[in-house]
Coordinates of C-alpha atoms and ligand atoms in Angstrom, one line a residue:
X1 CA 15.6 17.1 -1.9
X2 CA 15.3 18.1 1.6
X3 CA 17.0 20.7 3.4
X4 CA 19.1 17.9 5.9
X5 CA 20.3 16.1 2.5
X6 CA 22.4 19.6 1.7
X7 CA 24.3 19.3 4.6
X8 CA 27.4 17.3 4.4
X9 CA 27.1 13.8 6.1
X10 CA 29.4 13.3 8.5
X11 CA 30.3 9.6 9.9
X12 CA 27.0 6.9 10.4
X13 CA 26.7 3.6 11.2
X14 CA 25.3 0.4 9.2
X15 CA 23.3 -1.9 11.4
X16 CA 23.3 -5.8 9.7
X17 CA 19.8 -6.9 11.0
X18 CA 19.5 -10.7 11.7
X19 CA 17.5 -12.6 14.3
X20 CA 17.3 -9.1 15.9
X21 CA 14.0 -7.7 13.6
X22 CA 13.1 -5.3 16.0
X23 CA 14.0 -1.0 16.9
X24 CA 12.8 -0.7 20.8
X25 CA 16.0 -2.2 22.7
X26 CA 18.0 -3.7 19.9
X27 CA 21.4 -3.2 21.8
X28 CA 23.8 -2.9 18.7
X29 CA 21.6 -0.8 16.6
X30 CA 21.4 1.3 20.1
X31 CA 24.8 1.3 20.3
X32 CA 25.2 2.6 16.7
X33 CA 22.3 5.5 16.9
X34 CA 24.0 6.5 19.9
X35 CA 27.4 6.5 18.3
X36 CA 26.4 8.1 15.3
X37 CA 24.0 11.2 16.9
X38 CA 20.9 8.7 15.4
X39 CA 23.1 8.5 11.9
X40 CA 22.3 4.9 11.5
X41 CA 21.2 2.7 8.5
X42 CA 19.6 -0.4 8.5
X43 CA 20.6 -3.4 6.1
X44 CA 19.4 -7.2 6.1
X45 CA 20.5 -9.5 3.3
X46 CA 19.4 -13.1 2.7
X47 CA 21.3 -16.0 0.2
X48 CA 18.2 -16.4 -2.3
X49 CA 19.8 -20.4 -2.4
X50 CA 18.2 -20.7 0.9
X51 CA 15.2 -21.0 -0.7
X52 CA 15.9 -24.5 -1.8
X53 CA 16.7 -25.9 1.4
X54 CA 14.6 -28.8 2.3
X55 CA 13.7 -27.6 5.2
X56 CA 12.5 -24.3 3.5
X57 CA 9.4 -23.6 5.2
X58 CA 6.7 -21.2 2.9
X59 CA 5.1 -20.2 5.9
X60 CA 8.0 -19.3 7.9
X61 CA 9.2 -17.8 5.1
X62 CA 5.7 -15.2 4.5
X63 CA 5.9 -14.4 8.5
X64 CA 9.3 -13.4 8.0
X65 CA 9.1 -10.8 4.8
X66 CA 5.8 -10.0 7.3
X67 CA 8.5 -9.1 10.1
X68 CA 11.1 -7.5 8.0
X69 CA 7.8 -5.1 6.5
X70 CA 7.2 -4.4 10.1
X71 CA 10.6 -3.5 10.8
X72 CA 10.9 -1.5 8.1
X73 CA 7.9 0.7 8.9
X74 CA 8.9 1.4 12.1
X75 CA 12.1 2.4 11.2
X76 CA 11.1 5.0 8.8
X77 CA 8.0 6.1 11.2
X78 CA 11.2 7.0 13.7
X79 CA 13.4 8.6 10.5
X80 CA 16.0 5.3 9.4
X81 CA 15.6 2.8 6.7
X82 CA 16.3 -0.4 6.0
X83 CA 17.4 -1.9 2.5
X84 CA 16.4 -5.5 1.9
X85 CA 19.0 -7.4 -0.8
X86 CA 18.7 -11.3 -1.5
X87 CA 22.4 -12.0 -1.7
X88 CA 24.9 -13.3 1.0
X89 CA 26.4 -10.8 3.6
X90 CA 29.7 -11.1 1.5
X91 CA 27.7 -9.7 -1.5
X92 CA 26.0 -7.1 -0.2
X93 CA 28.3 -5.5 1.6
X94 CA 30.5 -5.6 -1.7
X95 CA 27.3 -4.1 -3.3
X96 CA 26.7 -1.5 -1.2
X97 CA 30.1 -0.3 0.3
X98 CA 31.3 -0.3 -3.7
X99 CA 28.8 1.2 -4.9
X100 CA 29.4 3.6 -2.2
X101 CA 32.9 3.9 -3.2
X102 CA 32.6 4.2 -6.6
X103 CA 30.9 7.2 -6.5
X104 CA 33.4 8.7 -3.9
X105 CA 30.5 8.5 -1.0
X106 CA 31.3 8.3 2.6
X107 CA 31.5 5.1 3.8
X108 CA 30.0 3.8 6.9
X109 CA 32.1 4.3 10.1
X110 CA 31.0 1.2 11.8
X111 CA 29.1 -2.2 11.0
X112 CA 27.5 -3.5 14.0
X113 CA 25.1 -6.4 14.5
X114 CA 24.0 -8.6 17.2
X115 CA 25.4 -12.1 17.9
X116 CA 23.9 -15.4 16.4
X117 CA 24.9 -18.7 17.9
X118 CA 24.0 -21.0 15.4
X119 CA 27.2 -23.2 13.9
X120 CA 26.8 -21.7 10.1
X121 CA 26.1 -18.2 11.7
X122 CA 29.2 -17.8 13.8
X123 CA 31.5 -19.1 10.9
X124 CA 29.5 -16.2 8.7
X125 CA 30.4 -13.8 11.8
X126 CA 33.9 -14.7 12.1
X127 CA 34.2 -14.4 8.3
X128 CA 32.8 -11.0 8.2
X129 CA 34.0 -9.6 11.2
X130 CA 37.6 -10.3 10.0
X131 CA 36.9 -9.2 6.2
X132 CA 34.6 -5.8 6.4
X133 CA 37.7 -3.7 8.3
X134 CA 40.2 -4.9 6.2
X135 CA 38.7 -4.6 3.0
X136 CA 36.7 -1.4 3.8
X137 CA 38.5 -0.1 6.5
X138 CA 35.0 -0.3 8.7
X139 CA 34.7 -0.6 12.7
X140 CA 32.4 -4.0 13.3
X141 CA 30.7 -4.0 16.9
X142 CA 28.6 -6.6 18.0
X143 CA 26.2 -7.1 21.0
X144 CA 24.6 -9.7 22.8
X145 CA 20.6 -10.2 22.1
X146 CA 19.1 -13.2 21.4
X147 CA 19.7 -14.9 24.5
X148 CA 19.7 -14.0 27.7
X149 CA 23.1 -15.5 28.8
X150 CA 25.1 -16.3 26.2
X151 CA 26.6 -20.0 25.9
X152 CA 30.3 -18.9 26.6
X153 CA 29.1 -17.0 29.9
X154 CA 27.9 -20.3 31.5
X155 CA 30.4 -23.1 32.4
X156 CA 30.3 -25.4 34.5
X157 CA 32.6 -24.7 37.6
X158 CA 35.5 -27.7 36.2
X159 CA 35.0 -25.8 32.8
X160 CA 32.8 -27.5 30.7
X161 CA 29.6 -27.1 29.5
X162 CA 26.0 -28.4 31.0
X163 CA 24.7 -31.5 29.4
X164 CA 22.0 -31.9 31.5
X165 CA 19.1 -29.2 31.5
X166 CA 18.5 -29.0 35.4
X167 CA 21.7 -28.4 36.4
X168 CA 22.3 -26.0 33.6
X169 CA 18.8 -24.0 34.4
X170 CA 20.0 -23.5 38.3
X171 CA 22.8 -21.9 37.2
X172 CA 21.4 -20.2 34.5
X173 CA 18.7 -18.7 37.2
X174 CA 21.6 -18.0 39.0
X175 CA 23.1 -15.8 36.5
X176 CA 20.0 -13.9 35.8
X177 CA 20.6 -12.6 39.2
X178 CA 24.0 -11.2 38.4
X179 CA 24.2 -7.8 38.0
X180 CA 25.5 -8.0 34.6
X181 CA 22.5 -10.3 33.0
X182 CA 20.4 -8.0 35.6
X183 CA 21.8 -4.7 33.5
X184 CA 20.7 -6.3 30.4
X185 CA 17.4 -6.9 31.7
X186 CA 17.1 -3.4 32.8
X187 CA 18.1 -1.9 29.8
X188 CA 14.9 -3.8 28.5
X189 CA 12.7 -2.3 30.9
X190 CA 14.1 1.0 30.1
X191 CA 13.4 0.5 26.6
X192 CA 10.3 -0.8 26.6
X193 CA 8.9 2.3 29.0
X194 CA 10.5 4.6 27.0
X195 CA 8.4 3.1 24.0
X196 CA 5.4 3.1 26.1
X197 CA 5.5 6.6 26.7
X198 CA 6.0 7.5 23.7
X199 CA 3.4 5.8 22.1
X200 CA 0.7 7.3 25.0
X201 CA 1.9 11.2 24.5
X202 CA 2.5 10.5 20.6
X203 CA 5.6 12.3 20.9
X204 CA 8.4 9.6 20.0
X205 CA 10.0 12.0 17.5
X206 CA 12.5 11.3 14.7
X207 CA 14.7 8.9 17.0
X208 CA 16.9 8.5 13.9
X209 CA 18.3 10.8 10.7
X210 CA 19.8 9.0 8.4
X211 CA 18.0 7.0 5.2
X212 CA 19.4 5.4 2.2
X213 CA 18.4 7.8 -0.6
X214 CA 20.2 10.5 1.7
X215 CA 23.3 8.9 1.9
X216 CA 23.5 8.2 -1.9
X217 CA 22.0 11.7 -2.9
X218 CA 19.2 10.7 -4.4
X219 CA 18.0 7.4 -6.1
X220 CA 19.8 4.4 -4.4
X221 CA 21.5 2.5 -7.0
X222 CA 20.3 -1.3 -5.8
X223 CA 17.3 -2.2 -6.0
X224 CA 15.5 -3.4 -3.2
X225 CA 13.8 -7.0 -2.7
X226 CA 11.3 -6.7 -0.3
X227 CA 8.5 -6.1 -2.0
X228 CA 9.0 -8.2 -4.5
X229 CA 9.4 -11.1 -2.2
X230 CA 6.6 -10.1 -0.2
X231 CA 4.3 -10.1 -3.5
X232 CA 5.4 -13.5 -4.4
X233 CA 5.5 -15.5 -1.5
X234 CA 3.0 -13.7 1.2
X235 CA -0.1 -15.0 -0.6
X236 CA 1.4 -18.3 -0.7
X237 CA 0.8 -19.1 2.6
X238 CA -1.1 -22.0 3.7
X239 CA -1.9 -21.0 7.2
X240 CA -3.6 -18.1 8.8
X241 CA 0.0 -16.1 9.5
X242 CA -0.1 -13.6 12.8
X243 CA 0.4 -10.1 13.4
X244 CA 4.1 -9.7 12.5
X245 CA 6.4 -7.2 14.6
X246 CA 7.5 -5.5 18.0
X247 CA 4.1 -4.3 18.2
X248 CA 2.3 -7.5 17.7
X249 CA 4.8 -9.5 19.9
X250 CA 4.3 -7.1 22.6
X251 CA 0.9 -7.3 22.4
X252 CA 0.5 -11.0 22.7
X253 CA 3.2 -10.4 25.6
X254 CA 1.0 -8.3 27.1
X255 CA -2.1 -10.3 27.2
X256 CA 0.0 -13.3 28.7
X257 CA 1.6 -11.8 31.2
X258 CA -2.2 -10.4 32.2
X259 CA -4.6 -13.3 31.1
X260 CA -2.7 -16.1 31.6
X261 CA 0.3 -16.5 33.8
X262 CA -0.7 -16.8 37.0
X263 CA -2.5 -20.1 35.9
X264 CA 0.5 -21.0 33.7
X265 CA 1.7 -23.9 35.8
X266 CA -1.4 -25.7 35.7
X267 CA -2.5 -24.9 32.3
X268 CA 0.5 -24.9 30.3
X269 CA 0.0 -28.8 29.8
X270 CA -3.3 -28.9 28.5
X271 CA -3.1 -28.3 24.9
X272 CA -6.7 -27.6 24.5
X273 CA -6.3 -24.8 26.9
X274 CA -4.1 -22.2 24.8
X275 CA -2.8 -21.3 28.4
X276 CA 0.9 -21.0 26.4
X277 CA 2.4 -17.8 25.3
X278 CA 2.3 -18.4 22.2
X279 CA 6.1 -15.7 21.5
X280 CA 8.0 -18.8 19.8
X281 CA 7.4 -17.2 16.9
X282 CA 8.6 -14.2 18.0
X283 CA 11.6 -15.1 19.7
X284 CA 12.7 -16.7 17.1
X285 CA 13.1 -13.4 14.7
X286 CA 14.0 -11.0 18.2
X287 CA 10.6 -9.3 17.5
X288 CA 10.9 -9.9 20.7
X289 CA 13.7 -11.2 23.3
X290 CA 14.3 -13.7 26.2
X291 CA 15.7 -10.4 28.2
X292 CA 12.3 -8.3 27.5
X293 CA 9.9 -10.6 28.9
X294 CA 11.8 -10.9 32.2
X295 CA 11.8 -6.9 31.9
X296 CA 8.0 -6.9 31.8
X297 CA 7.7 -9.7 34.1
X298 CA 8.7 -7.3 36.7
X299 CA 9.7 -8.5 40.2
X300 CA 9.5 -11.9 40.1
X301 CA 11.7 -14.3 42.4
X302 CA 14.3 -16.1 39.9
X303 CA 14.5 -18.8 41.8
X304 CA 14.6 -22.1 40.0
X305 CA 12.7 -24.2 42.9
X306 CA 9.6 -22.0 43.2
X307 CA 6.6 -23.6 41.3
X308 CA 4.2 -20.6 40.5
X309 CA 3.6 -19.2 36.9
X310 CA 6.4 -17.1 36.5
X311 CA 9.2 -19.2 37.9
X312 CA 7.6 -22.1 35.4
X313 CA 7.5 -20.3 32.4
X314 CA 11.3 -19.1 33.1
X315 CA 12.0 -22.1 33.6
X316 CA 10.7 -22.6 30.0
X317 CA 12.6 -19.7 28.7
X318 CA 15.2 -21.3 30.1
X319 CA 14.4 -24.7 28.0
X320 CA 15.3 -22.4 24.9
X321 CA 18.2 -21.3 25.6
X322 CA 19.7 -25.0 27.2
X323 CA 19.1 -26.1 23.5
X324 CA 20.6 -22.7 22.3
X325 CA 23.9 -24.0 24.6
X326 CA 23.8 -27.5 23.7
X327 CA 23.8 -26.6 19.6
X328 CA 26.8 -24.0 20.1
X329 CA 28.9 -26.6 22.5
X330 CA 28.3 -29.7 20.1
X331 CA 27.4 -28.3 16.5
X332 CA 27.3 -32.1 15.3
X333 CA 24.1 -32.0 17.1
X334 CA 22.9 -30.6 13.6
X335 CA 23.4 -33.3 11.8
X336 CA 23.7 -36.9 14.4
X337 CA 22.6 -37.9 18.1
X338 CA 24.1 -36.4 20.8
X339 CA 24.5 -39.4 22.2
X340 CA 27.5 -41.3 20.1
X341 CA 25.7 -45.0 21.0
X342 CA 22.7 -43.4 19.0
X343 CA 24.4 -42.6 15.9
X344 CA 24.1 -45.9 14.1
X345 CA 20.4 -46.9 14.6
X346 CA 19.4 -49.0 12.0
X347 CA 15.9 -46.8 11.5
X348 CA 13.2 -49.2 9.2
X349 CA 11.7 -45.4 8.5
X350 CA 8.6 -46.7 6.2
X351 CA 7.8 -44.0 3.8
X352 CA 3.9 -45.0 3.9
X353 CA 4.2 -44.9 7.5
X354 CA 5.8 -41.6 7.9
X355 CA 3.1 -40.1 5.3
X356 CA 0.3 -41.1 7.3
X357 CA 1.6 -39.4 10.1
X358 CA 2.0 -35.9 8.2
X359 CA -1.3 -36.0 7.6
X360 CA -2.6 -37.1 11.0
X361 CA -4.6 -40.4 9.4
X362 CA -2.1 -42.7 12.4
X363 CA -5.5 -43.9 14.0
X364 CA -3.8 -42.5 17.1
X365 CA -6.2 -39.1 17.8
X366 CA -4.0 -36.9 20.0
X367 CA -1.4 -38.0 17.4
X368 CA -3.2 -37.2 14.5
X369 CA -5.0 -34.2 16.3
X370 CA -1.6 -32.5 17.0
X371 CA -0.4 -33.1 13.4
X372 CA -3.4 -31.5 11.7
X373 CA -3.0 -28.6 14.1
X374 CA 0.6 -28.3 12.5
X375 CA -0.9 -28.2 9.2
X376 CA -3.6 -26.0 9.7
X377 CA -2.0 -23.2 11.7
X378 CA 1.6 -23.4 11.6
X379 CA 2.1 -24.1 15.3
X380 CA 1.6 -27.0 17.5
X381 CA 1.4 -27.1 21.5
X382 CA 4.4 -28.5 23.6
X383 CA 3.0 -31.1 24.9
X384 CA 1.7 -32.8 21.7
X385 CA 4.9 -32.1 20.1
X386 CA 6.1 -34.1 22.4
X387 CA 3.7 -37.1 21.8
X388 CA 4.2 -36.8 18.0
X389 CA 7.6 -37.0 17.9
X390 CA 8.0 -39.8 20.3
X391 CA 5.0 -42.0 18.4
X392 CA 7.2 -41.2 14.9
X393 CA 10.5 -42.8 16.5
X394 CA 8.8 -44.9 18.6
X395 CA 5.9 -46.3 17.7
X396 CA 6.7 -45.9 13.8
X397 CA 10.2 -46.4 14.1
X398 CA 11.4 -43.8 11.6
X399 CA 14.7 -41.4 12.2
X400 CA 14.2 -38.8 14.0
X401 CA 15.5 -36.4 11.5
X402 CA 12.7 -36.9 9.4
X403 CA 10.5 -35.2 11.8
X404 CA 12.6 -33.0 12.6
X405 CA 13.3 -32.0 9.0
X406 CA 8.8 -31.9 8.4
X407 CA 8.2 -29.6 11.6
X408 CA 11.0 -27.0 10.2
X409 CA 9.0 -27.1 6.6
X410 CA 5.7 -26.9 8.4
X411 CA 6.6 -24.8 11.6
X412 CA 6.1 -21.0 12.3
X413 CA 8.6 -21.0 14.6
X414 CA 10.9 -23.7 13.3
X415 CA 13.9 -22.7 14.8
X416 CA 17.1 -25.4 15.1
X417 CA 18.5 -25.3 18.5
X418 CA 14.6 -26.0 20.4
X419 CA 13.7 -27.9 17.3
X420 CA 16.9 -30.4 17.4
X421 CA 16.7 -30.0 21.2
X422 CA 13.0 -31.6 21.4
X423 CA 13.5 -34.0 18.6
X424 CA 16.6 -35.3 20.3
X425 CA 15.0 -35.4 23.3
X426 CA 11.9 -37.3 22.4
X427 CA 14.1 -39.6 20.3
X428 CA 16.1 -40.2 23.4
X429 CA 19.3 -39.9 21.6
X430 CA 19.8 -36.5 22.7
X431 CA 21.5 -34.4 25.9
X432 CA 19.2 -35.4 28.9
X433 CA 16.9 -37.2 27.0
X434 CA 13.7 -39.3 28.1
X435 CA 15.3 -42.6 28.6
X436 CA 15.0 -44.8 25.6
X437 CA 12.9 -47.3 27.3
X438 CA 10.4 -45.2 28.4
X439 CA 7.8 -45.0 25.4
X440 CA 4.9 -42.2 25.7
X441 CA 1.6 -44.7 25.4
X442 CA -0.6 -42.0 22.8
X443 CA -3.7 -43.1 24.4
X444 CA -3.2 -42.5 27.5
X445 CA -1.6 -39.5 27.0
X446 CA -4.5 -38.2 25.1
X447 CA -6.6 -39.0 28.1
X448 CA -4.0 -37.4 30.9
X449 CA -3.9 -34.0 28.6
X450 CA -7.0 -34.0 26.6
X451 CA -9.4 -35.8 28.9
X452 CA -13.2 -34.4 27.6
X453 CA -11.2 -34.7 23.7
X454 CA -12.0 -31.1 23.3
X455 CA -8.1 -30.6 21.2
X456 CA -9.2 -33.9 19.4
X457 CA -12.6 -32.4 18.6
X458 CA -11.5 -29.5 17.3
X459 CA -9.2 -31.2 14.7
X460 CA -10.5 -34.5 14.0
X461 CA -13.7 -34.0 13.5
X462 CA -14.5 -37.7 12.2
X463 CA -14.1 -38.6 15.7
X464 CA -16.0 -34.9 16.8
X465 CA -19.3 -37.3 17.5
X466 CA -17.8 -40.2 19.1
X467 CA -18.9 -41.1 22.9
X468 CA -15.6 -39.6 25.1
X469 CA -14.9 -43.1 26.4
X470 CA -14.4 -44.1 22.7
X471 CA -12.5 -40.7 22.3
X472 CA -9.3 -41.9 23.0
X473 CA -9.1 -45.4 21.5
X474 CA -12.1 -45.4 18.6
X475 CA -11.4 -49.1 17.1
X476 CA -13.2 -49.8 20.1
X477 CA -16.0 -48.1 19.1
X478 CA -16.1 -50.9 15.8
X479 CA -14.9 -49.7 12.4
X480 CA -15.4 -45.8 11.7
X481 CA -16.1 -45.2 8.1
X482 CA -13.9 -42.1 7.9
X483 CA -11.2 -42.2 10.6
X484 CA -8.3 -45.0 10.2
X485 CA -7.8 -48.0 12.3
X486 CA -4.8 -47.8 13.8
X487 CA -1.5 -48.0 11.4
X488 CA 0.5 -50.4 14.2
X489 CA -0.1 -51.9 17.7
X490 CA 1.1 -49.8 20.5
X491 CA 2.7 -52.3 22.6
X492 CA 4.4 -54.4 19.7
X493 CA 6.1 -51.4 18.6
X494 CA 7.4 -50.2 21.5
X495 CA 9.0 -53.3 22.2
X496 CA 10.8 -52.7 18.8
X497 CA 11.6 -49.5 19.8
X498 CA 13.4 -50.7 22.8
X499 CA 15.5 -54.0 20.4
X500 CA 16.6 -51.3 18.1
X501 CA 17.7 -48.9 20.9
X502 CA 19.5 -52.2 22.5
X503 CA 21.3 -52.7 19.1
X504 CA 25.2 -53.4 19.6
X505 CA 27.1 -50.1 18.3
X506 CA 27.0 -50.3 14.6
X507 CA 25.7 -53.4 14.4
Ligands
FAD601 C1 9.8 -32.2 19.0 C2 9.8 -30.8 19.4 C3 10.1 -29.8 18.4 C4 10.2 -28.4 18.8 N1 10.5 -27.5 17.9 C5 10.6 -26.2 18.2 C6 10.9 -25.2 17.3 O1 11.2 -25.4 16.1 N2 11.0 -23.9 17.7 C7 10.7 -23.5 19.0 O2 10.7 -22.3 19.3 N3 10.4 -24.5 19.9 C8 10.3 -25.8 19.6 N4 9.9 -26.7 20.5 C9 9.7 -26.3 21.9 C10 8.3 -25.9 22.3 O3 7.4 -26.9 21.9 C11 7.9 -24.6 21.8 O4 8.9 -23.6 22.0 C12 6.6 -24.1 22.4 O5 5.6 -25.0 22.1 C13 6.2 -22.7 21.9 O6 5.0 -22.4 22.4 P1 4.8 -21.2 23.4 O7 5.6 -20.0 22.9 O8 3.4 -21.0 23.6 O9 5.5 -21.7 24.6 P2 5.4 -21.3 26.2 O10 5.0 -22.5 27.0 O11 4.7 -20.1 26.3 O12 7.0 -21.1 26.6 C14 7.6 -19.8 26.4 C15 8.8 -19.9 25.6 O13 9.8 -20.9 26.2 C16 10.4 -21.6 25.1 N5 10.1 -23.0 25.3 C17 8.9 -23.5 25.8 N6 9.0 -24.9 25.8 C18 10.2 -25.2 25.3 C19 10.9 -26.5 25.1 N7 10.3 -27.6 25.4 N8 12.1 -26.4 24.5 C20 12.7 -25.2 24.2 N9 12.1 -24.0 24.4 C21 10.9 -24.0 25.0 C22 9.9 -21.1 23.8 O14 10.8 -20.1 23.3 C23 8.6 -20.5 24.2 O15 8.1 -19.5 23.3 C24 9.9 -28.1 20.2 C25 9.6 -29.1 21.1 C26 9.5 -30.4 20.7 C27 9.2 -31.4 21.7

């Protein structure tokens, strides 16, 4: 036993990690070291039933016992810990706190996490929030994180909230220049220098004193489940999985913010071009956060008009949290359209049809090329999700919830608010959607954003030998042996599209 675990604890925190699975600027774990002189434990739980969902995702699922591993090394390199349990927050609080308890241990002063804005995780937090101080007597704190302005901070000026993503983005730029948003921003910078210099004079130091064994004595009395997890479901993997983390997130951070902003604006289109960011997958478990990547943009102007690479990639950022806004305004959005004239479509959604499109055999090659990128790395670019999900409720006529649903099983960063967001969107029954008449044409999108095929070559390559003005529309070329026909006629379909979408309400 070491010499610190004679001395009598006095009062620590307990910090609930959620979709905040980083140390450098987490502001509620921050709050809590600072609190408790750096006496701070860290905690994350997870309902094993989520598992079964049917829009479990394996590979989402691998990246994020990757993350949590990542987490939980950095935390112990800086002196904390972090115990993993696969049981609701309910339950492992009871498990922990009682077993605490029961051995007439110290409890923890103070529970503190950081918000969530999702409609099942702010009925957890309300539960919780009200339950942990009256059944352990404990101080809950909370902070904000994972966005940048929280959904309650921006109204419009009658009251309401911003259907409409332009209107909501100028005032959301104009926020960021508040001093308040501008505070959280700074505390970013400050944390992420602070990390950066102590990683170049190796001198970080034990930034926390407090671990699990020390606060039970000796061997904890609950076992925990992250290796486990990790040993089962990590190899299970279909797709190459990043670099999990801070340090990886801030690394690809890093090398866009150098390589490839300045030509974001022009590039960010192209999918063939991998001139995006590639964070989604970050942002989605705060490895990293909306607020740190405007600290290490630096002095930019937020101003929502300017058309260079950092104002468009805010404006992206700001995307992300309009669909964050939209999810915690109108929660239905889960589950129906937006729009209320949408919510009866009577969707043909043929099951052959819908297959062929999961595995990229539509005959449609930016189609099919965007849908084997899903399936082979976990990740597709903006701009064909967009094509895919307007040729599956468009051309295909199926419901757009089935796409949604098969991106959040194949996705890295399947994440509800953007993902609902851009399905509703491309479905046209969402909040400032693409007008419902308006049908993307695949081929000529293909040749507007892929015009020498090299995304189509690189993941259909039946078509990798075909003439480029074939490229785009091969049953011209005559019958391939090993690449479909088309599965339906563009311009039939879409004229479907726009009868069902004319449907009487209901009818
Ligand atoms: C049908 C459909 C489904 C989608 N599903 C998801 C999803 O599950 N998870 C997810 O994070 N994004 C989703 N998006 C949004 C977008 O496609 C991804 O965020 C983006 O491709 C991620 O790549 P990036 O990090 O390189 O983006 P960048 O171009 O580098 O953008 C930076 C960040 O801005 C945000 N962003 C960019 N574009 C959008 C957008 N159109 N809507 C909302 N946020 C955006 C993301 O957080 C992204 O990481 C979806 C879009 C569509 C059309």
């Amino acid at each position: 036993m070491s010499a610190a675990a004679t001395v009598p604890l006095s009062h620590y925190g307990l910090h609930w990690f959620r979709r905040d699975l980083r140390v450098v600027g987490n502001p509620a774990l921050e709050w809590s070291r600072q609190r408790h002189e750096g006496r701070v434990l860290g905690l994350f739980c997870f309902d094993h039933q989520f598992l079964a969902r049917p829009d479990f995702s394996a590979n989402r699922f691998a990246f994020f016992l990757e993350t949590l591993a990542a987490l939980r090394t950095d935390l112990r390199r800086l002196g904390g810990d972090l115990l993993v349990l696969d049981v609701g927050p309910r339950a492992a609080f009871s498990a922990v706190l009682g077993a605490l308890g029961e051995r007439g241990l110290l409890l923890p002063e103070s529970i503190s996490f950081n918000r969530d804005y999702e409609p099942f995780a702010r009925q957890r937090d309300a539960d919780i929030a009200a339950w942990l101080p009256k059944t352990f007597g404990v101080t809950v704190h909370s902070e904000c994180d994972h966005l940048l302005v929280e959904p309650h901070e921006l109204r419009r000026d009658g009251g309401g909230f911003y259907q409409i993503y332009t209107p909501f983005a100028k005032r959301w730029f104009a926020l960021v220049r508040q001093p308040h948003v501008q505070a959280r921003i700074a505390a970013q910078r400050a944390a992420l220098q602070q990390h950066e210099a102590a990683r170049s004079t190796a001198s970080a130091g034990p930034r926390f004193a407090l671990t699990w064994p020390r606060v039970f004595g000796g061997a904890l009395p609950l076992a925990d489940h992250l290796e486990r997890y990790r040993q089962e479901h990590v190899p299970r993997a279909t797709v190459p999985l990043p670099a999990a983390g801070f340090a990886a997130a801030r690394t690809r951070l890093g090398e866009f913010l150098h390589n490839k902003l300045t030509l974001y604006a022009e590039r960010r289109d192209i999918p063939a071009a991998a001139g995006t960011s590639q964070l989604s997958i970050y942002l989605k478990n705060g490895s990293l956060t909306s607020a740190q990547i405007l600290a290490a943009l630096g002095d930019v102007p937020v101003d929502f008009g300017e058309r260079d690479g950092p104002t468009t990639f805010l404006r992206e950022i700001a995307w992300r949290e309009f669909y964050y806004h939209i999810l915690y305004h109108c929660p239905q959005v889960e589950h129906e359209a937006f729009l209320p004239r949408f919510r009866q479509l009577s969707w043909p959604n043929r099951e052959d049809w819908f297959a062929a499109w999961q595995r990229g055999l539509t005959g449609y090659p930016i189609v099919d090329a965007g849908m084997r990128q899903l399936q082979q790395t976990g990740w597709m670019h903006n701009r064909v999700r967009m094509i895919v999900a307007s040729f599956l409720t468009k051309d295909l006529l199926v419901d757009w919830r089935w796409g949604e649903r098969y991106f959040m099983q194949q996705l890295l960063d399947g994440d509800l608010a953007p993902n609902n967001g851009g399905w509703q969107w491309a479905a046209s029954t969402g909040c400032d959607p693409q007008p419902y008449f308006r049908v993307f044409n695949p081929t000529l999108q293909g040749r507007k954003f892929d015009p020498q095929g090299e995304y189509i070559r690189r993941y259909v390559p039946e078509l990798r030998h075909l003439p480029d003005k074939f490229l785009h529309e091969p049953a011209a070329a005559g019958a391939l042996a090993d690449y479909p026909r088309p599965l339906v006629d563009h311009k039939r379909q879409a004229a479907l599209a726009v009868a069902l979408y004319r449907q009487p309400r209901g009818s």
